[in-house]
XYZ file of C-alpha atoms in Angstrom:
338
model
C -12.616 -70.949 -78.397
C -10.225 -70.788 -75.939
C -8.514 -74.243 -75.909
C -8.174 -76.250 -73.553
C -6.350 -79.953 -72.569
C -10.128 -80.851 -72.210
C -11.151 -79.445 -76.162
C -7.989 -79.792 -78.315
C -9.208 -82.584 -79.583
C -11.282 -81.129 -81.476
C -8.949 -79.304 -83.500
C -6.380 -81.126 -84.188
C -8.045 -82.695 -87.917
C -8.807 -79.171 -88.318
C -6.288 -77.013 -90.727
C -6.104 -73.615 -89.684
C -4.764 -71.390 -92.996
C -2.514 -69.168 -89.360
C -1.098 -69.645 -86.890
C 0.147 -67.239 -84.731
C 3.020 -68.147 -81.888
C 3.298 -65.722 -79.908
C -0.416 -63.619 -78.513
C 1.250 -59.716 -77.816
C 0.178 -56.969 -79.160
C 1.639 -57.981 -82.820
C 0.228 -61.739 -82.814
C -2.961 -60.154 -81.973
C -3.688 -58.029 -84.646
C -2.495 -60.728 -86.827
C -5.656 -62.959 -85.261
C -7.624 -59.572 -85.604
C -6.875 -58.811 -89.111
C -7.080 -62.666 -90.565
C -10.217 -63.680 -88.869
C -11.866 -60.202 -90.106
C -10.570 -61.639 -94.199
C -13.000 -64.792 -92.752
C -9.520 -66.663 -91.991
C -9.049 -69.222 -89.415
C -6.001 -69.148 -87.435
C -4.964 -70.532 -84.390
C -2.833 -67.742 -81.674
C -0.827 -69.958 -79.346
C 0.844 -67.662 -76.045
C 3.323 -68.612 -73.811
C 2.491 -66.378 -71.527
C 3.552 -62.847 -69.381
C 5.868 -61.751 -72.628
C 7.364 -58.357 -72.962
C 4.271 -55.765 -73.839
C 2.463 -58.014 -69.602
C 6.105 -56.034 -68.063
C 5.157 -52.825 -69.735
C 2.829 -50.874 -66.419
C 2.194 -47.506 -67.787
C 1.805 -47.461 -71.556
C 3.314 -43.928 -72.328
C 3.314 -44.077 -75.941
C 0.559 -45.735 -78.082
C -1.735 -43.474 -78.912
C -5.563 -43.483 -78.548
C -4.795 -44.688 -74.832
C -4.871 -43.546 -71.329
C -1.056 -43.141 -70.926
C -0.460 -45.501 -67.463
C -2.975 -47.630 -69.437
C -1.088 -51.524 -68.284
C 0.422 -53.529 -70.990
C -1.877 -56.071 -69.835
C -5.195 -54.698 -70.402
C -3.894 -54.018 -73.703
C -3.270 -57.586 -74.695
C -6.423 -59.018 -72.465
C -8.328 -56.585 -74.377
C -7.062 -58.135 -77.784
C -7.142 -61.404 -76.842
C -11.222 -60.862 -75.800
C -11.709 -59.797 -79.984
C -9.990 -61.792 -81.643
C -12.145 -64.679 -79.488
C -15.359 -62.967 -80.814
C -14.385 -62.228 -84.329
C -13.931 -67.127 -84.188
C -10.445 -67.435 -83.634
C -8.731 -70.360 -81.455
C -6.067 -69.232 -78.423
C -3.858 -71.806 -76.246
C -1.735 -70.606 -73.508
C 1.500 -72.816 -74.630
C 4.864 -73.184 -75.870
C 5.425 -74.081 -79.494
C 7.929 -76.515 -79.331
C 8.977 -77.294 -82.914
C 7.699 -75.709 -86.432
C 7.981 -78.592 -89.556
C 7.812 -77.348 -92.859
C 5.458 -80.243 -94.592
C 4.915 -79.159 -97.683
C 1.521 -77.283 -98.591
C 1.359 -76.886 -94.963
C 3.149 -76.870 -91.070
C 3.223 -78.931 -87.722
C 3.604 -76.833 -84.997
C 4.246 -78.881 -82.192
C 2.587 -77.035 -78.708
C 3.845 -77.760 -74.376
C 0.966 -77.468 -73.275
C 1.247 -77.393 -69.235
C 3.610 -77.307 -67.042
C 2.987 -80.298 -65.146
C 1.508 -83.716 -66.333
C 1.845 -81.643 -69.619
C 0.371 -82.548 -73.757
C 1.929 -82.093 -77.229
C -0.136 -81.591 -79.539
C 0.503 -81.185 -82.567
C -1.828 -78.722 -84.494
C -1.253 -77.680 -89.419
C -1.255 -75.162 -90.823
C -1.075 -73.362 -94.113
C 0.810 -70.878 -92.545
C 3.269 -69.676 -89.355
C 3.934 -66.494 -87.896
C 6.327 -65.459 -86.065
C 5.214 -63.654 -83.269
C 7.075 -64.063 -80.053
C 9.090 -61.136 -78.969
C 11.870 -60.934 -76.917
C 12.689 -60.700 -73.751
C 15.488 -58.810 -72.064
C 18.331 -60.155 -69.809
C 17.951 -58.143 -66.311
C 20.151 -58.489 -63.780
C 21.110 -61.844 -61.854
C 20.385 -61.055 -57.999
C 18.787 -63.377 -54.917
C 16.349 -62.969 -54.342
C 15.017 -62.027 -58.231
C 11.305 -61.139 -56.351
C 13.467 -57.682 -55.863
C 14.833 -56.764 -59.338
C 10.916 -57.433 -59.831
C 9.614 -54.947 -57.906
C 11.387 -52.244 -60.185
C 11.604 -53.864 -63.629
C 9.400 -52.292 -65.016
C 8.316 -49.362 -63.006
C 11.270 -47.028 -63.080
C 14.011 -49.174 -63.706
C 13.549 -48.887 -67.744
C 14.244 -51.626 -70.802
C 13.275 -49.428 -73.432
C 15.493 -45.705 -73.561
C 12.240 -44.872 -77.065
C 9.908 -45.723 -75.471
C 11.008 -44.037 -71.152
C 13.324 -41.804 -72.621
C 11.173 -38.504 -71.432
C 10.470 -40.893 -68.513
C 14.885 -40.896 -67.482
C 15.033 -36.719 -68.334
C 17.221 -34.952 -66.236
C 16.942 -37.953 -63.371
C 19.711 -39.086 -61.199
C 19.983 -42.591 -63.772
C 22.159 -45.510 -63.654
C 22.922 -47.245 -66.868
C 23.039 -51.305 -65.568
C 25.208 -53.748 -68.516
C 27.067 -56.931 -68.926
C 29.049 -55.694 -71.827
C 31.788 -53.317 -72.611
C 30.110 -52.525 -75.954
C 26.882 -52.241 -73.909
C 28.607 -48.967 -71.966
C 28.014 -47.238 -75.491
C 24.175 -47.066 -74.688
C 25.375 -43.838 -71.887
C 25.954 -41.653 -74.883
C 22.823 -41.782 -76.268
C 21.038 -42.347 -73.610
C 22.631 -38.116 -72.522
C 19.931 -36.556 -74.759
C 18.219 -37.719 -72.142
C 19.837 -37.401 -68.500
C 23.993 -36.425 -68.080
C 23.537 -37.558 -64.206
C 24.292 -41.355 -65.092
C 25.799 -43.711 -63.297
C 27.065 -47.150 -65.517
C 26.977 -50.470 -63.272
C 28.606 -53.011 -64.567
C 27.512 -56.285 -61.983
C 31.106 -57.099 -62.111
C 30.692 -58.819 -65.554
C 32.865 -57.399 -68.140
C 36.370 -55.624 -68.297
C 35.870 -51.760 -69.421
C 39.658 -50.777 -70.987
C 41.537 -47.667 -71.024
C 39.771 -46.652 -73.944
C 36.253 -46.673 -72.564
C 37.115 -45.722 -68.960
C 38.420 -42.313 -70.382
C 35.583 -41.715 -72.567
C 33.538 -42.055 -69.710
C 35.796 -39.407 -67.078
C 35.978 -37.293 -69.503
C 31.797 -37.211 -69.340
C 31.973 -37.401 -65.775
C 30.032 -40.600 -65.665
C 31.057 -43.638 -62.762
C 31.865 -46.548 -63.484
C 30.710 -49.475 -61.301
C 32.404 -52.859 -61.448
C 31.461 -54.367 -58.002
C 28.085 -57.248 -57.908
C 25.389 -55.653 -57.134
C 23.639 -56.735 -53.763
C 20.114 -55.281 -53.715
C 18.167 -52.596 -55.875
C 16.890 -50.575 -52.867
C 13.249 -48.235 -52.664
C 10.145 -49.546 -51.476
C 6.347 -49.576 -53.741
C 8.120 -50.353 -56.837
C 10.025 -47.056 -57.114
C 13.829 -47.924 -56.682
C 15.582 -45.272 -55.282
C 19.415 -46.820 -55.349
C 21.505 -49.337 -54.868
C 23.239 -51.467 -52.325
C 26.691 -52.761 -53.634
C 27.805 -56.235 -52.257
C 30.650 -54.361 -50.211
C 27.471 -52.577 -48.025
C 28.188 -49.386 -50.019
C 24.923 -47.791 -51.675
C 24.624 -45.825 -54.510
C 21.299 -43.446 -54.931
C 19.592 -42.710 -58.010
C 16.105 -41.548 -59.635
C 15.908 -44.536 -62.450
C 17.810 -47.077 -64.145
C 17.710 -48.207 -67.268
C 18.623 -51.920 -67.915
C 21.698 -52.397 -70.794
C 22.527 -56.412 -71.639
C 20.633 -57.467 -74.172
C 17.361 -59.451 -74.713
C 16.543 -63.574 -75.826
C 14.830 -64.139 -78.570
C 12.322 -66.153 -78.848
C 12.596 -68.187 -81.593
C 14.098 -71.416 -81.213
C 11.072 -73.374 -82.922
C 11.906 -71.825 -86.488
C 15.706 -73.762 -85.181
C 14.588 -76.209 -88.141
C 14.220 -74.451 -90.611
C 16.744 -72.883 -92.508
C 15.754 -68.465 -92.986
C 17.339 -65.104 -93.668
C 18.821 -63.681 -90.587
C 20.087 -60.167 -89.534
C 22.164 -61.230 -86.502
C 19.888 -62.710 -84.853
C 17.095 -60.428 -86.065
C 14.854 -62.731 -88.771
C 14.537 -60.630 -92.815
C 11.561 -59.849 -93.703
C 10.029 -57.696 -97.112
C 7.904 -54.857 -96.870
C 5.426 -57.456 -95.501
C 6.670 -59.344 -92.869
C 7.022 -62.096 -94.964
C 10.443 -63.732 -93.640
C 12.548 -65.598 -97.191
C 10.282 -68.642 -95.877
C 6.923 -67.461 -98.559
C 4.450 -68.831 -95.645
C 6.602 -67.680 -92.525
C 6.225 -64.388 -91.139
C 7.642 -62.842 -88.328
C 7.169 -59.793 -86.560
C 7.798 -56.684 -84.069
C 10.687 -57.476 -81.790
C 11.664 -60.909 -84.172
C 12.565 -58.663 -87.490
C 14.612 -56.251 -87.701
C 13.563 -52.578 -86.786
C 12.269 -50.507 -83.716
C 11.663 -52.689 -80.717
C 8.001 -51.030 -79.978
C 4.482 -52.045 -79.514
C 3.057 -49.931 -82.255
C 4.942 -51.543 -84.711
C 4.724 -54.752 -84.132
C 0.772 -53.711 -84.586
C 0.939 -52.598 -87.557
C 2.792 -55.856 -88.509
C 0.695 -58.005 -88.059
C -1.910 -55.990 -89.418
C 0.580 -56.411 -93.340
C 1.382 -60.475 -92.107
C -2.461 -60.672 -91.908
C -3.175 -58.694 -95.317
C -0.642 -60.019 -97.544
C -1.065 -63.738 -95.855
C -5.486 -62.926 -97.624
C -3.953 -61.782 -100.464
C -1.704 -65.160 -101.108
C -5.432 -66.885 -100.199
C -7.551 -64.762 -102.188
C -5.313 -64.714 -105.630
C -5.171 -68.665 -105.577
C -9.155 -68.864 -104.541
C -11.679 -69.205 -107.517
C -14.494 -66.418 -107.370
C -17.486 -66.416 -106.045
C -19.682 -65.912 -108.049
C -23.762 -65.105 -107.899
C -24.967 -67.781 -109.032
C -28.768 -66.744 -108.547
C -27.504 -63.835 -111.768
C -25.630 -65.374 -113.918
C -28.033 -65.783 -116.607
C -28.179 -69.176 -118.171
C -29.331 -68.876 -121.128
C -26.881 -67.722 -124.843
C -28.223 -65.151 -126.141
C -27.233 -62.087 -124.077
C -29.221 -60.118 -122.106
C -32.520 -58.372 -124.458
C -32.614 -60.342 -128.094
C -34.982 -60.969 -129.006
C -35.676 -63.797 -130.978
């Protein structure tokens, strides 16, 4: 059921088997599998996650390469709902461990907000990350091209960058090292720091050795039309022509709601086992929140693993179902005549 402010009260006393934080590809995959395992789940989705901004899913098996990410998400949402999953648009603020259950506090509505608390035996963290983009005024100038030919993932879009004149947009000297991987796809790289970091002599020498120009002036705006970025204009009015761009400015991890629970991390990533279980036995993490490749296909597989692990836990702790009508009630074995 698609929950709203008017129907929240119908689920506040219900204890779900699983609450899934995030309705991206991983969370929806988990929801579909959980419902098919005859378990109950609630998917809480804040909206406009990383996969929503994918304009073309060019490396996902079985879909036309021009399929937008939002189409995949809508299809997955519809599928999960058809199987009986609950869905809520909201922002998870906290997850509290109550022992046998978790209390999940959700902010619903940007204005006149309500703060319902739902409970579940398990939690799946599938809230993902969002990429930092160059901060310009107005930001709409960035959004006009991000997800089109201004890319954020080399693994996803290296093929589209191949042998083009590409701008690499960074906010730290360490991120400049991306250029020396990006050159597998194209050698025509210009590095832009947007005035956000200092670049040492050693890195300058390395860039010069490879022939990659370094532009340290802040960017005034991206140039182009119809979502096709064609270059940048700098604050001094000069322009640099480009055919594509790759942003390597880090990401924000949407996992603040787990801060009250002591979970093992590797940097910003949650550490999980082969079934996506974190260091807490009833909390699972999927996709971009855990170690591994940040790919939709990985997140979908993670959702399958986590849902299956949870089903195994619950199944093993539950009594076997018996066909009572067929159970022999007499003491003598079948076929024995007294």
